[in-house]
CSV table of C-alpha atoms (C1' of nucleotides) in Angstrom, one decimal:
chain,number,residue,atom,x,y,z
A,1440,UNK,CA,-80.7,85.3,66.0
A,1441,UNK,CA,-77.9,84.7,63.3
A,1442,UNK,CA,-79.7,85.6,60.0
A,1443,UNK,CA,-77.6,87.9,58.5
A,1444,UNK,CA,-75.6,84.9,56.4
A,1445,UNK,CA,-79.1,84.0,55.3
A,1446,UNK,CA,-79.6,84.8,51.5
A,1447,UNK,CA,-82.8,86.2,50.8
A,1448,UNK,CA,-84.5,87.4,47.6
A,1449,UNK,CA,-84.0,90.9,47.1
A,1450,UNK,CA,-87.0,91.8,49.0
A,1451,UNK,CA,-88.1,88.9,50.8
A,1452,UNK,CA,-91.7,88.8,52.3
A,1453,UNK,CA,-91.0,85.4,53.3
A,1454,UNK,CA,-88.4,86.9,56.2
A,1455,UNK,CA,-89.5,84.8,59.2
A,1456,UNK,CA,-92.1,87.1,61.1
A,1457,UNK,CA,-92.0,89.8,58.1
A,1458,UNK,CA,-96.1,90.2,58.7
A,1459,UNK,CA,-95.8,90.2,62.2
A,1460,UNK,CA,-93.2,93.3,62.1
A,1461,UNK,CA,-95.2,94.9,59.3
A,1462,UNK,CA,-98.8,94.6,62.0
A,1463,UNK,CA,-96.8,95.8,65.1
A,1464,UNK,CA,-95.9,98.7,62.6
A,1465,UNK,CA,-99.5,99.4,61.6
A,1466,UNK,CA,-100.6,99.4,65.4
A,1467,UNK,CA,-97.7,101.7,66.4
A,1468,UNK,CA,-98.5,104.3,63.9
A,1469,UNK,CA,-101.5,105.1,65.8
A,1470,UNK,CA,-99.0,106.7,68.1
A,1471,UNK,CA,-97.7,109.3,65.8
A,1472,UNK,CA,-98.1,112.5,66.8
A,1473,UNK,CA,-98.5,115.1,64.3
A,1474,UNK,CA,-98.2,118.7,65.9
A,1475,UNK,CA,-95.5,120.3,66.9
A,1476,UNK,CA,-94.6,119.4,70.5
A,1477,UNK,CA,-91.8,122.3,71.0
A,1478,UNK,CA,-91.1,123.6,74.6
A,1479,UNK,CA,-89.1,125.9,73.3
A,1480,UNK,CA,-87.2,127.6,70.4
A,1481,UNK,CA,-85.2,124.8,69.0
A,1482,UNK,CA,-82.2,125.5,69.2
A,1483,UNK,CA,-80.1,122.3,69.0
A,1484,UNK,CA,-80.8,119.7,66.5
A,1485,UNK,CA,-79.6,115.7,66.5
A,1486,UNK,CA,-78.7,113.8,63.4
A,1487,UNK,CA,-77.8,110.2,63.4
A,1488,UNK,CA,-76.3,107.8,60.4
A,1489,UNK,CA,-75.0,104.6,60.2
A,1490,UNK,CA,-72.4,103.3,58.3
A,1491,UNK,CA,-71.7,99.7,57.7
A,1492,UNK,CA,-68.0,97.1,57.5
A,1493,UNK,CA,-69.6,93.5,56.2
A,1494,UNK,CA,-72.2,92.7,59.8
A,1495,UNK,CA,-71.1,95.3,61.4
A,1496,UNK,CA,-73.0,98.8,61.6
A,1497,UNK,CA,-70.9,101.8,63.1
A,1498,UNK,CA,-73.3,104.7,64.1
A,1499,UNK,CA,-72.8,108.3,64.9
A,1500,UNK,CA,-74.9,110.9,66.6
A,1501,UNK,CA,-74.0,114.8,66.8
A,1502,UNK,CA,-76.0,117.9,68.1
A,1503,UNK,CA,-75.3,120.9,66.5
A,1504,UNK,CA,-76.0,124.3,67.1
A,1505,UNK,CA,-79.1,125.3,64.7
A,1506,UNK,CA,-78.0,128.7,64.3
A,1507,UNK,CA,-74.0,128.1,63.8
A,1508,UNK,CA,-74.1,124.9,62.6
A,1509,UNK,CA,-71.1,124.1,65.3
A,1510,UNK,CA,-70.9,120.4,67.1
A,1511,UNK,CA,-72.1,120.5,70.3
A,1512,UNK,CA,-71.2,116.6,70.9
A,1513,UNK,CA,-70.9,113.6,68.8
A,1514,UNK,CA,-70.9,109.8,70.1
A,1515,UNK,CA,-69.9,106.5,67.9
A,1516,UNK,CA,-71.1,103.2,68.3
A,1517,UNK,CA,-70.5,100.1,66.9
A,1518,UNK,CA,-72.8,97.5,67.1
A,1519,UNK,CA,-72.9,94.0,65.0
A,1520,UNK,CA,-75.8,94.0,62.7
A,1521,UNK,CA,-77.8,90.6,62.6
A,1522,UNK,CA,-80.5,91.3,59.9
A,1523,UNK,CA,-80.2,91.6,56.2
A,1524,UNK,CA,-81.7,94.8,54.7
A,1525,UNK,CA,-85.6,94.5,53.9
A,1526,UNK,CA,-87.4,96.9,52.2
A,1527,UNK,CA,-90.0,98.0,55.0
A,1528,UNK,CA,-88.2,96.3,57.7
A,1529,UNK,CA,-85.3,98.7,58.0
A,1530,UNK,CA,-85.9,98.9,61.7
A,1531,UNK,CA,-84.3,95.7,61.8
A,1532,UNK,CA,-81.0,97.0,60.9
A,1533,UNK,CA,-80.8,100.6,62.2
A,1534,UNK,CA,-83.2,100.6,65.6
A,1535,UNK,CA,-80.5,99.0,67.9
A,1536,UNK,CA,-77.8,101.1,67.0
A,1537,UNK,CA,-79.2,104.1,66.5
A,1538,UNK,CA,-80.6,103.9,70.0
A,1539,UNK,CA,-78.0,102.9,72.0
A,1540,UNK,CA,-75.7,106.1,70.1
A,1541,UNK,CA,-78.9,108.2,71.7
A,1542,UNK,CA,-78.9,107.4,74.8
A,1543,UNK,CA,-75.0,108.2,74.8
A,1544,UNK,CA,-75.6,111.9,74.8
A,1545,UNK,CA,-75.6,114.1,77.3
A,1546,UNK,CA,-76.3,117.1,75.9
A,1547,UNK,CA,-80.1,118.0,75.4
A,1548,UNK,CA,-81.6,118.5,71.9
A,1549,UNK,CA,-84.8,120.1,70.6
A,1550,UNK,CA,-84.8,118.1,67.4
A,1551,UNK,CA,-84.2,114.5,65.9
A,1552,UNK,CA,-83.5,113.8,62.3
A,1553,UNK,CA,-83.2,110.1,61.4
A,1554,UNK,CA,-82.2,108.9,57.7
A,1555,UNK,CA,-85.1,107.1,56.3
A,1556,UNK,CA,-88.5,107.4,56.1
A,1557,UNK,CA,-91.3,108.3,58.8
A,1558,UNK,CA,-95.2,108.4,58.3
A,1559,UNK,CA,-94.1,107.7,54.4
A,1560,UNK,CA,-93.8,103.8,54.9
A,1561,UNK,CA,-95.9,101.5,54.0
A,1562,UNK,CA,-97.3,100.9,57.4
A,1563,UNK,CA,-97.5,104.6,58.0
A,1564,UNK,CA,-94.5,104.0,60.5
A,1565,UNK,CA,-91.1,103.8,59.3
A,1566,UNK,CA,-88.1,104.1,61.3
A,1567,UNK,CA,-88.3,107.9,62.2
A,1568,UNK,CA,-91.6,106.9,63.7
A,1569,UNK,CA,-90.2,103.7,65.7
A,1570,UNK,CA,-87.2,105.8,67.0
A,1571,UNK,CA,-89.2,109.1,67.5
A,1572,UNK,CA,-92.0,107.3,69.4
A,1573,UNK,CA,-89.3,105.3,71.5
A,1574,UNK,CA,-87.2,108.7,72.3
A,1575,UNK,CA,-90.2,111.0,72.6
A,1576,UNK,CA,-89.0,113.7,70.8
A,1577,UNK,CA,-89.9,115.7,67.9
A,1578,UNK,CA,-88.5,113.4,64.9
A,1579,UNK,CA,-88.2,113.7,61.5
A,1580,UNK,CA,-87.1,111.2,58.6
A,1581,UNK,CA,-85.5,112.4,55.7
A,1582,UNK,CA,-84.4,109.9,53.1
A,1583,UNK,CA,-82.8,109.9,50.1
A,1584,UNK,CA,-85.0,108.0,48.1
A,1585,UNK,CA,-89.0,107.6,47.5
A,1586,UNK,CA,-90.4,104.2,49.0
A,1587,UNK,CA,-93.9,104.6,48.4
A,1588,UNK,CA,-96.7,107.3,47.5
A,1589,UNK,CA,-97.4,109.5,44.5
A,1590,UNK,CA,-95.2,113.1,44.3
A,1591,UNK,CA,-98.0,116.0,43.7
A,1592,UNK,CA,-97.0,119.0,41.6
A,1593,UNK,CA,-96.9,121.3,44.9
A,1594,UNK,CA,-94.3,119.2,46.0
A,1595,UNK,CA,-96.5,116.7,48.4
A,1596,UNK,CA,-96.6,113.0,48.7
A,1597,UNK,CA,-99.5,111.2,48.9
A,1598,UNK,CA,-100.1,108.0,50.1
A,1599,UNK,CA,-103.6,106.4,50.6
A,1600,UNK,CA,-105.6,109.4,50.0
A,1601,UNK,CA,-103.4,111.1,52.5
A,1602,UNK,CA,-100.4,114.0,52.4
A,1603,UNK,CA,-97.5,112.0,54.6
A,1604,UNK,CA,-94.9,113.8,53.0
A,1605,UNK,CA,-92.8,116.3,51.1
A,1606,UNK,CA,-90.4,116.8,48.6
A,1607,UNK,CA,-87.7,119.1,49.6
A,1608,UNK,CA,-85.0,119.9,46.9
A,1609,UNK,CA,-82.5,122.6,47.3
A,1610,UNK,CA,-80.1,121.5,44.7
A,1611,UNK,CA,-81.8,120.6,41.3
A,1612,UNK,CA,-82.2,116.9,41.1
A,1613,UNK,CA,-81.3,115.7,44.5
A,1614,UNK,CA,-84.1,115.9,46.4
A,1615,UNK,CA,-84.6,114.7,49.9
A,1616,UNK,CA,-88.2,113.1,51.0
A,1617,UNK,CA,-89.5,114.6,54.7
A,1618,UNK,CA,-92.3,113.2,56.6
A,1619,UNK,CA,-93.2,113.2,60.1
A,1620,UNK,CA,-91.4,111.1,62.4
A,1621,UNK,CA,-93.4,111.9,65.8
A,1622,UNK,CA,-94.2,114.8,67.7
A,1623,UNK,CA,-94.1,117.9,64.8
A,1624,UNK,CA,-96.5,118.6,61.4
A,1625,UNK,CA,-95.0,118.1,58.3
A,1626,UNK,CA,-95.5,121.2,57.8
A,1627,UNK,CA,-93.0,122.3,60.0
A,1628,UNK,CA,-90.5,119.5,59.6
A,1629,UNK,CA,-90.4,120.6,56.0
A,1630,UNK,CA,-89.7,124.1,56.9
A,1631,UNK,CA,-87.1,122.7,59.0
A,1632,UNK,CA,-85.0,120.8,57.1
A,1633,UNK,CA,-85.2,123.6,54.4
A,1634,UNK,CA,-83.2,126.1,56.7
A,1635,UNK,CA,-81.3,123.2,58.1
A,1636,UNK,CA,-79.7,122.1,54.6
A,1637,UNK,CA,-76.2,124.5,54.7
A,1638,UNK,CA,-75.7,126.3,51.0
A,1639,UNK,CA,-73.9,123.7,48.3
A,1640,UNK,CA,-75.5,120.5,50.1
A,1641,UNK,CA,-78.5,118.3,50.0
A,1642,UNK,CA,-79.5,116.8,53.2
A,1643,UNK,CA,-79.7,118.7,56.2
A,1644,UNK,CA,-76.4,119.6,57.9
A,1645,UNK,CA,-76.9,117.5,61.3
A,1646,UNK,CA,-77.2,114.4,59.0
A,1647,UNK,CA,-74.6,115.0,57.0
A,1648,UNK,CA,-72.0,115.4,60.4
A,1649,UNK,CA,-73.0,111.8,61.0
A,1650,UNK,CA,-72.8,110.6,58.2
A,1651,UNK,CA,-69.4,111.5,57.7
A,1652,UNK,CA,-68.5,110.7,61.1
A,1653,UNK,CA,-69.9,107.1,61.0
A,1654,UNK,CA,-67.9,106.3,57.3
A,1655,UNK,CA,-64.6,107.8,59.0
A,1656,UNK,CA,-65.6,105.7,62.1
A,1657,UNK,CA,-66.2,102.7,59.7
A,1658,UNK,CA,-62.3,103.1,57.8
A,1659,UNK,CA,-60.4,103.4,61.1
A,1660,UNK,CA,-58.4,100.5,61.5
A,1661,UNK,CA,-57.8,98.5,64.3
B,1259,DG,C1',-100.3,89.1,37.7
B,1260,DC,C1',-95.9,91.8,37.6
B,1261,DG,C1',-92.7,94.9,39.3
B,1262,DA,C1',-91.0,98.1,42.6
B,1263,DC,C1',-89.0,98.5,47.1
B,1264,DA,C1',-85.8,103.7,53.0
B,1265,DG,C1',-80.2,102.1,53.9
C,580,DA,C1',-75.4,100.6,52.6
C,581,DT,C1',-71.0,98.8,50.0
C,582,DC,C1',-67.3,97.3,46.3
C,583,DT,C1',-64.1,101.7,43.8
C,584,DT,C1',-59.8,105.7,40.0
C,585,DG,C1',-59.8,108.7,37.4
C,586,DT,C1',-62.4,111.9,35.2
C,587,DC,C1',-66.0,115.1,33.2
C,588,DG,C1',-68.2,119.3,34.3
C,589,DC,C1',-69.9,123.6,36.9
DNA sequence: GCGACAG
DNA sequence: ATCTTGTCGC
């Protein structure tokens, strides 16, 4: 498919197979699984981010050390992107890559954060559900911003007449949105990502790695 | 009906 | 996400 030079209204339902995404979506997020799955302490933790140069999406994955915050291992990939960003269809940009930077690693990890929204979505399966369901790990999605559902004065998210998710904000006014990806309770992921955001920042410290990996990874020339 | 809408 | 310098503020 070549779609990416396809202009589309800012967020265009009429995105050939748009429903048909949005179903396999709803059917998948039967497969969420919402208690914690650890087989151990966790001890290393995976974050992954993608950073993008006009089609092209460069990706980074790093395990750290939970406890020291030191890189264990970090992977880059660069992979040409061939859908335009859709609200609810971010999958279609960030699944491939993200993925193939995955299965890159060698070294094990207890813990998967993805940037962007799990059980939060609109289908009840974002992209921290699609990748957590395909890696089989325990997976949470953190984003940056609020897609759908109705912030609670405890701090909760409700969607549908459910609590998917949870606003976690350890500096004043930059608050980052948890829900469950697969394979842990929110509960958990939210205590989580509280101990892993490091003192003076805003996202948890395995995302942040990436994220700076993949724009350095995006600038090098060639 | 209209607007909003992860990165 | 990305295009982008200096500048205001803690």
């Amino acid at each position: 498919m070549n779609r990416a030079h396809t202009v589309f209204a800012s967020n265009n339902k009429n995105f050939p197979y748009y429903h048909k995404i949005k179903r396999l979506q709803e059917e998948l997020s039967n497969k969420v699984v919402t208690k914690d799955c650890f087989t151990r302490p966790i001890r290393h933790v995976c974050g992954v981010d993608v950073s993008y140069r006009n089609d092209v999406g460069y990706c980074s994955a790093v395990i750290l050390r939970k406890d020291t915050n030191e890189v264990l291992e970090s992977v880059n990939v660069k992979c040409k992107i061939n859908y335009p960003y859709i609200s609810g269809l971010f999958l279609l940009r960030e699944y491939e890559p993200i993925l193939t930077a995955l299965n890159m690693l060698s070294e094990e990890y207890d813990l998967l954060l993805i940037d962007g929204h799990g059980q939060l979505h609109p289908t009840k399966c974002g992209l921290a559900c699609n990748i957590g369901i395909t890696m089989s790990k325990p997976t949470i999605g953190v984003a940056k911003s609020l897609l759908c559902g109705t912030i609670k004065n405890d701090r909760s998210i409700e969607l549908a007449g459910q609590i998917l998710g949870r606003v976690v904000e350890k500096i004043l006014g930059k608050p980052v949105y948890v829900s469950v990806g697969n394979k842990i309770s929110l509960m958990t992921a939210e205590k989580l990502v509280q101990e892993l955001i490091a003192n003076g920042q805003h996202i948890p410290q395995p995302l942040l790695i990436a994220h700076i990996n993949s724009r350095k990874f995006a600038n090098e020339k060639f």
